[in-house]
PDB file of C-alpha atoms in Angstrom:
ATOM      1  CA  MET A   1     -61.284-126.261  51.697  1.00 46.00           C
ATOM      2  CA  THR A   2     -60.193-126.818  48.196  1.00 48.00           C
ATOM      3  CA  GLY A   3     -58.382-124.182  46.188  1.00 52.00           C
ATOM      4  CA  TYR A   4     -57.086-122.189  49.207  1.00 47.00           C
ATOM      5  CA  THR A   5     -53.710-122.536  50.795  1.00 49.00           C
ATOM      6  CA  LEU A   6     -53.064-121.566  54.383  1.00 46.00           C
ATOM      7  CA  ILE A   7     -51.361-118.351  53.199  1.00 54.00           C
ATOM      8  CA  ASN A   8     -54.341-117.451  50.991  1.00 52.00           C
ATOM      9  CA  LEU A   9     -56.729-117.959  53.924  1.00 46.00           C
ATOM     10  CA  GLN A  10     -54.578-115.768  56.195  1.00 53.00           C
ATOM     11  CA  VAL A  11     -54.500-112.985  53.590  1.00 48.00           C
ATOM     12  CA  LEU A  12     -58.249-113.280  53.032  1.00 49.00           C
ATOM     13  CA  ILE A  13     -58.980-113.151  56.779  1.00 52.00           C
ATOM     14  CA  MET A  14     -56.601-110.216  57.383  1.00 51.00           C
ATOM     15  CA  SER A  15     -58.020-108.170  54.505  1.00 50.00           C
ATOM     16  CA  SER A  16     -61.549-108.888  55.727  1.00 49.00           C
ATOM     17  CA  ILE A  17     -60.648-107.749  59.258  1.00 48.00           C
ATOM     18  CA  SER A  18     -58.833-104.684  57.945  1.00 45.00           C
ATOM     19  CA  SER A  19     -61.717-103.554  55.747  1.00 43.00           C
ATOM     20  CA  SER A  20     -64.262-104.015  58.536  1.00 43.00           C
ATOM     21  CA  LEU A  21     -62.149-101.986  60.995  1.00 44.00           C
ATOM     22  CA  SER A  22     -61.394 -99.042  58.743  1.00 44.00           C
ATOM     23  CA  ALA A  23     -63.463 -95.925  59.385  1.00 43.00           C
ATOM     24  CA  PRO A  24     -65.839 -94.824  56.663  1.00 44.00           C
ATOM     25  CA  GLN A  25     -64.544 -91.944  54.581  1.00 49.00           C
ATOM     26  CA  LEU A  26     -66.732 -88.863  54.874  1.00 46.00           C
ATOM     27  CA  ASP A  27     -66.449 -85.751  52.805  1.00 50.00           C
ATOM     28  CA  PRO A  28     -65.321 -82.944  55.175  1.00 49.00           C
ATOM     29  CA  ASP A  29     -67.417 -80.395  53.243  1.00 50.00           C
ATOM     30  CA  THR A  30     -70.521 -82.504  53.832  1.00 45.00           C
ATOM     31  CA  GLN A  31     -69.735 -82.653  57.544  1.00 44.00           C
ATOM     32  CA  VAL A  32     -69.260 -78.881  57.704  1.00 45.00           C
ATOM     33  CA  ARG A  33     -72.505 -78.228  55.825  1.00 47.00           C
ATOM     34  CA  ALA A  34     -74.375 -80.587  58.150  1.00 42.00           C
ATOM     35  CA  VAL A  35     -73.076 -78.755  61.209  1.00 44.00           C
ATOM     36  CA  ARG A  36     -73.697 -75.323  59.682  1.00 47.00           C
ATOM     37  CA  SER A  37     -77.274 -76.134  58.729  1.00 46.00           C
ATOM     38  CA  SER A  38     -78.218 -77.404  62.177  1.00 45.00           C
ATOM     39  CA  GLU A  39     -76.921 -74.620  64.391  1.00 52.00           C
ATOM     40  CA  ALA A  40     -77.633 -70.932  64.683  1.00 52.00           C
ATOM     41  CA  GLN A  41     -74.872 -68.832  63.218  1.00 54.00           C
ATOM     42  CA  ALA A  42     -73.212 -66.218  65.384  1.00 54.00           C
ATOM     43  CA  LYS A  43     -72.719 -62.698  64.155  1.00 52.00           C
ATOM     44  CA  PRO A  44     -69.744 -62.401  61.779  1.00 56.00           C
ATOM     45  CA  THR A  45     -66.978 -60.020  62.720  1.00 59.00           C
ATOM     46  CA  SER A  46     -67.410 -56.390  61.772  1.00 69.00           C
ATOM     47  CA  PRO A  47     -65.311 -55.986  58.644  1.00 84.00           C
ATOM     48  CA  GLN A  48     -63.597 -52.735  57.831  1.00 89.00           C
ATOM     49  CA  PHE A  49     -61.671 -51.199  55.021  1.00 92.00           C
ATOM     50  CA  THR A  50     -59.238 -48.292  54.923  1.00 94.00           C
ATOM     51  CA  ILE A  51     -58.734 -46.607  51.588  1.00 95.00           C
ATOM     52  CA  LYS A  52     -57.290 -43.409  50.159  1.00 95.00           C
ATOM     53  CA  GLN A  53     -59.542 -40.348  49.942  1.00 95.00           C
ATOM     54  CA  GLU A  54     -59.492 -40.383  46.136  1.00 96.00           C
ATOM     55  CA  ASP A  55     -60.816 -43.982  46.073  1.00 96.00           C
ATOM     56  CA  LEU A  56     -63.702 -43.418  48.492  1.00 95.00           C
ATOM     57  CA  ALA A  57     -66.495 -42.831  45.934  1.00 95.00           C
ATOM     58  CA  ASP A  58     -65.567 -45.880  43.824  1.00 96.00           C
ATOM     59  CA  VAL A  59     -65.137 -48.105  46.877  1.00 95.00           C
ATOM     60  CA  MET A  60     -68.522 -47.116  48.296  1.00 94.00           C
ATOM     61  CA  ASP A  61     -70.114 -47.873  44.898  1.00 96.00           C
ATOM     62  CA  PHE A  62     -68.419 -51.304  44.860  1.00 96.00           C
ATOM     63  CA  PHE A  63     -69.552 -51.910  48.432  1.00 95.00           C
ATOM     64  CA  TYR A  64     -73.208 -51.073  47.835  1.00 95.00           C
ATOM     65  CA  ASP A  65     -73.238 -52.999  44.538  1.00 97.00           C
ATOM     66  CA  ALA A  66     -71.970 -56.141  46.313  1.00 97.00           C
ATOM     67  CA  VAL A  67     -74.496 -55.730  49.128  1.00 96.00           C
ATOM     68  CA  SER A  68     -77.370 -55.167  46.699  1.00 97.00           C
ATOM     69  CA  TRP A  69     -76.356 -57.953  44.295  1.00 97.00           C
ATOM     70  CA  ASN A  70     -76.162 -60.514  47.119  1.00 97.00           C
ATOM     71  CA  ARG A  71     -79.307 -59.216  48.843  1.00 96.00           C
ATOM     72  CA  VAL A  72     -77.810 -58.678  52.261  1.00 97.00           C
ATOM     73  CA  LYS A  73     -78.331 -55.809  54.666  1.00 96.00           C
ATOM     74  CA  VAL A  74     -75.537 -53.864  56.316  1.00 95.00           C
ATOM     75  CA  LYS A  75     -75.157 -51.196  58.940  1.00 93.00           C
ATOM     76  CA  LEU A  76     -72.312 -48.706  58.573  1.00 90.00           C
ATOM     77  CA  GLU A  77     -70.624 -48.444  61.956  1.00 87.00           C
ATOM     78  CA  PHE A  78     -68.450 -45.458  61.103  1.00 82.00           C
ATOM     79  CA  ASN A  79     -66.641 -43.666  58.318  1.00 87.00           C
ATOM     80  CA  GLN A  80     -63.625 -41.911  59.780  1.00 89.00           C
ATOM     81  CA  ALA A  81     -61.137 -39.744  57.887  1.00 93.00           C
ATOM     82  CA  THR A  82     -57.520 -39.742  59.101  1.00 93.00           C
ATOM     83  CA  VAL A  83     -54.440 -37.966  57.801  1.00 95.00           C
ATOM     84  CA  ASN A  84     -51.621 -40.491  58.037  1.00 93.00           C
ATOM     85  CA  ASP A  85     -49.494 -42.908  56.049  1.00 92.00           C
ATOM     86  CA  PHE A  86     -50.961 -46.409  56.138  1.00 91.00           C
ATOM     87  CA  GLY A  87     -48.600 -47.657  53.463  1.00 90.00           C
ATOM     88  CA  GLY A  88     -49.767 -45.745  50.426  1.00 91.00           C
ATOM     89  CA  GLY A  89     -48.026 -42.470  51.188  1.00 92.00           C
ATOM     90  CA  HIS A  90     -48.968 -39.584  53.443  1.00 95.00           C
ATOM     91  CA  GLY A  91     -52.528 -38.420  52.841  1.00 94.00           C
ATOM     92  CA  THR A  92     -56.155 -38.658  53.867  1.00 95.00           C
ATOM     93  CA  TYR A  93     -57.494 -42.172  54.401  1.00 96.00           C
ATOM     94  CA  HIS A  94     -61.031 -43.262  55.192  1.00 95.00           C
ATOM     95  CA  THR A  95     -61.695 -46.200  57.481  1.00 94.00           C
ATOM     96  CA  VAL A  96     -65.181 -47.605  57.044  1.00 93.00           C
ATOM     97  CA  LYS A  97     -66.425 -50.256  59.439  1.00 92.00           C
ATOM     98  CA  PHE A  98     -69.691 -52.101  58.864  1.00 92.00           C
ATOM     99  CA  SER A  99     -71.660 -55.075  60.091  1.00 93.00           C
ATOM    100  CA  PHE A 100     -74.110 -57.398  58.409  1.00 95.00           C
ATOM    101  CA  ILE A 101     -77.640 -57.276  59.790  1.00 95.00           C
ATOM    102  CA  PRO A 102     -78.854 -60.780  60.767  1.00 96.00           C
ATOM    103  CA  ASP A 103     -81.784 -62.299  58.920  1.00 96.00           C
ATOM    104  CA  ARG A 104     -83.214 -64.074  61.968  1.00 97.00           C
ATOM    105  CA  ALA A 105     -85.208 -62.445  64.760  1.00 95.00           C
ATOM    106  CA  ASP A 106     -82.907 -63.959  67.401  1.00 96.00           C
ATOM    107  CA  GLY A 107     -79.900 -62.070  66.002  1.00 94.00           C
ATOM    108  CA  THR A 108     -78.316 -65.026  64.207  1.00 96.00           C
ATOM    109  CA  PHE A 109     -77.706 -65.745  60.555  1.00 96.00           C
ATOM    110  CA  SER A 110     -79.249 -68.593  58.602  1.00 97.00           C
ATOM    111  CA  PRO A 111     -76.651 -70.683  56.730  1.00 97.00           C
ATOM    112  CA  ASP A 112     -77.956 -69.422  53.378  1.00 97.00           C
ATOM    113  CA  TYR A 113     -77.767 -65.785  54.476  1.00 97.00           C
ATOM    114  CA  LEU A 114     -74.303 -66.305  55.946  1.00 96.00           C
ATOM    115  CA  ASP A 115     -73.178 -67.634  52.551  1.00 97.00           C
ATOM    116  CA  LYS A 116     -74.600 -64.495  50.947  1.00 97.00           C
ATOM    117  CA  THR A 117     -72.604 -62.280  53.330  1.00 96.00           C
ATOM    118  CA  GLU A 118     -69.435 -64.181  52.440  1.00 96.00           C
ATOM    119  CA  ARG A 119     -70.159 -63.829  48.714  1.00 97.00           C
ATOM    120  CA  ALA A 120     -70.835 -60.100  49.123  1.00 96.00           C
ATOM    121  CA  THR A 121     -67.507 -59.650  50.909  1.00 94.00           C
ATOM    122  CA  LEU A 122     -65.625 -61.612  48.240  1.00 95.00           C
ATOM    123  CA  MET A 123     -67.337 -59.680  45.447  1.00 96.00           C
ATOM    124  CA  PHE A 124     -66.487 -56.356  47.085  1.00 95.00           C
ATOM    125  CA  GLU A 125     -62.843 -57.332  47.628  1.00 94.00           C
ATOM    126  CA  GLY A 126     -62.613 -58.598  44.048  1.00 96.00           C
ATOM    127  CA  ARG A 127     -63.934 -55.338  42.626  1.00 97.00           C
ATOM    128  CA  MET A 128     -61.400 -53.388  44.685  1.00 96.00           C
ATOM    129  CA  ARG A 129     -58.573 -55.617  43.432  1.00 96.00           C
ATOM    130  CA  SER A 130     -59.736 -55.283  39.821  1.00 97.00           C
ATOM    131  CA  ALA A 131     -59.710 -51.498  40.166  1.00 97.00           C
ATOM    132  CA  GLY A 132     -56.231 -51.579  41.716  1.00 97.00           C
ATOM    133  CA  ILE A 133     -57.469 -50.144  45.022  1.00 96.00           C
ATOM    134  CA  THR A 134     -55.590 -51.212  48.143  1.00 95.00           C
ATOM    135  CA  ASN A 135     -57.296 -51.903  51.464  1.00 93.00           C
ATOM    136  CA  TYR A 136     -54.926 -50.567  54.125  1.00 93.00           C
ATOM    137  CA  ALA A 137     -56.991 -51.867  57.054  1.00 89.00           C
ATOM    138  CA  PRO A 138     -55.271 -54.326  59.381  1.00 84.00           C
ATOM    139  CA  VAL A 139     -55.973 -57.969  58.573  1.00 77.00           C
ATOM    140  CA  GLU A 140     -58.016 -59.759  61.237  1.00 65.00           C
TER     141      GLU A 140
END
């Protein structure tokens, strides 16, 4: 045992024990992707948007562009006009509720398709923001 003092040996042993006991570091995104790819995805919530009457045509164009660009299918649940003040002044507002149509026969979404639905939603919301259009729907 030449070259090592008792203190050096204790430090060496303790660091060896410590490194062997520490848990391996895993990337949380990798863990999430692994879980997402192995299980069937439930149906996402039915999103909705509430906009002023004068913005309806532009918003529907943005909506269908995002759906088409991301190659997802949607079903419009309803398009209801209401005269009220949802925060943008008294007037006519349209509430449009929709759902994404699953890509699997069992009514679930594949991970890739679920990503596409998320991208379509983000693209749609981004186009509305860029145009200065407010979504007055309640936040889920």
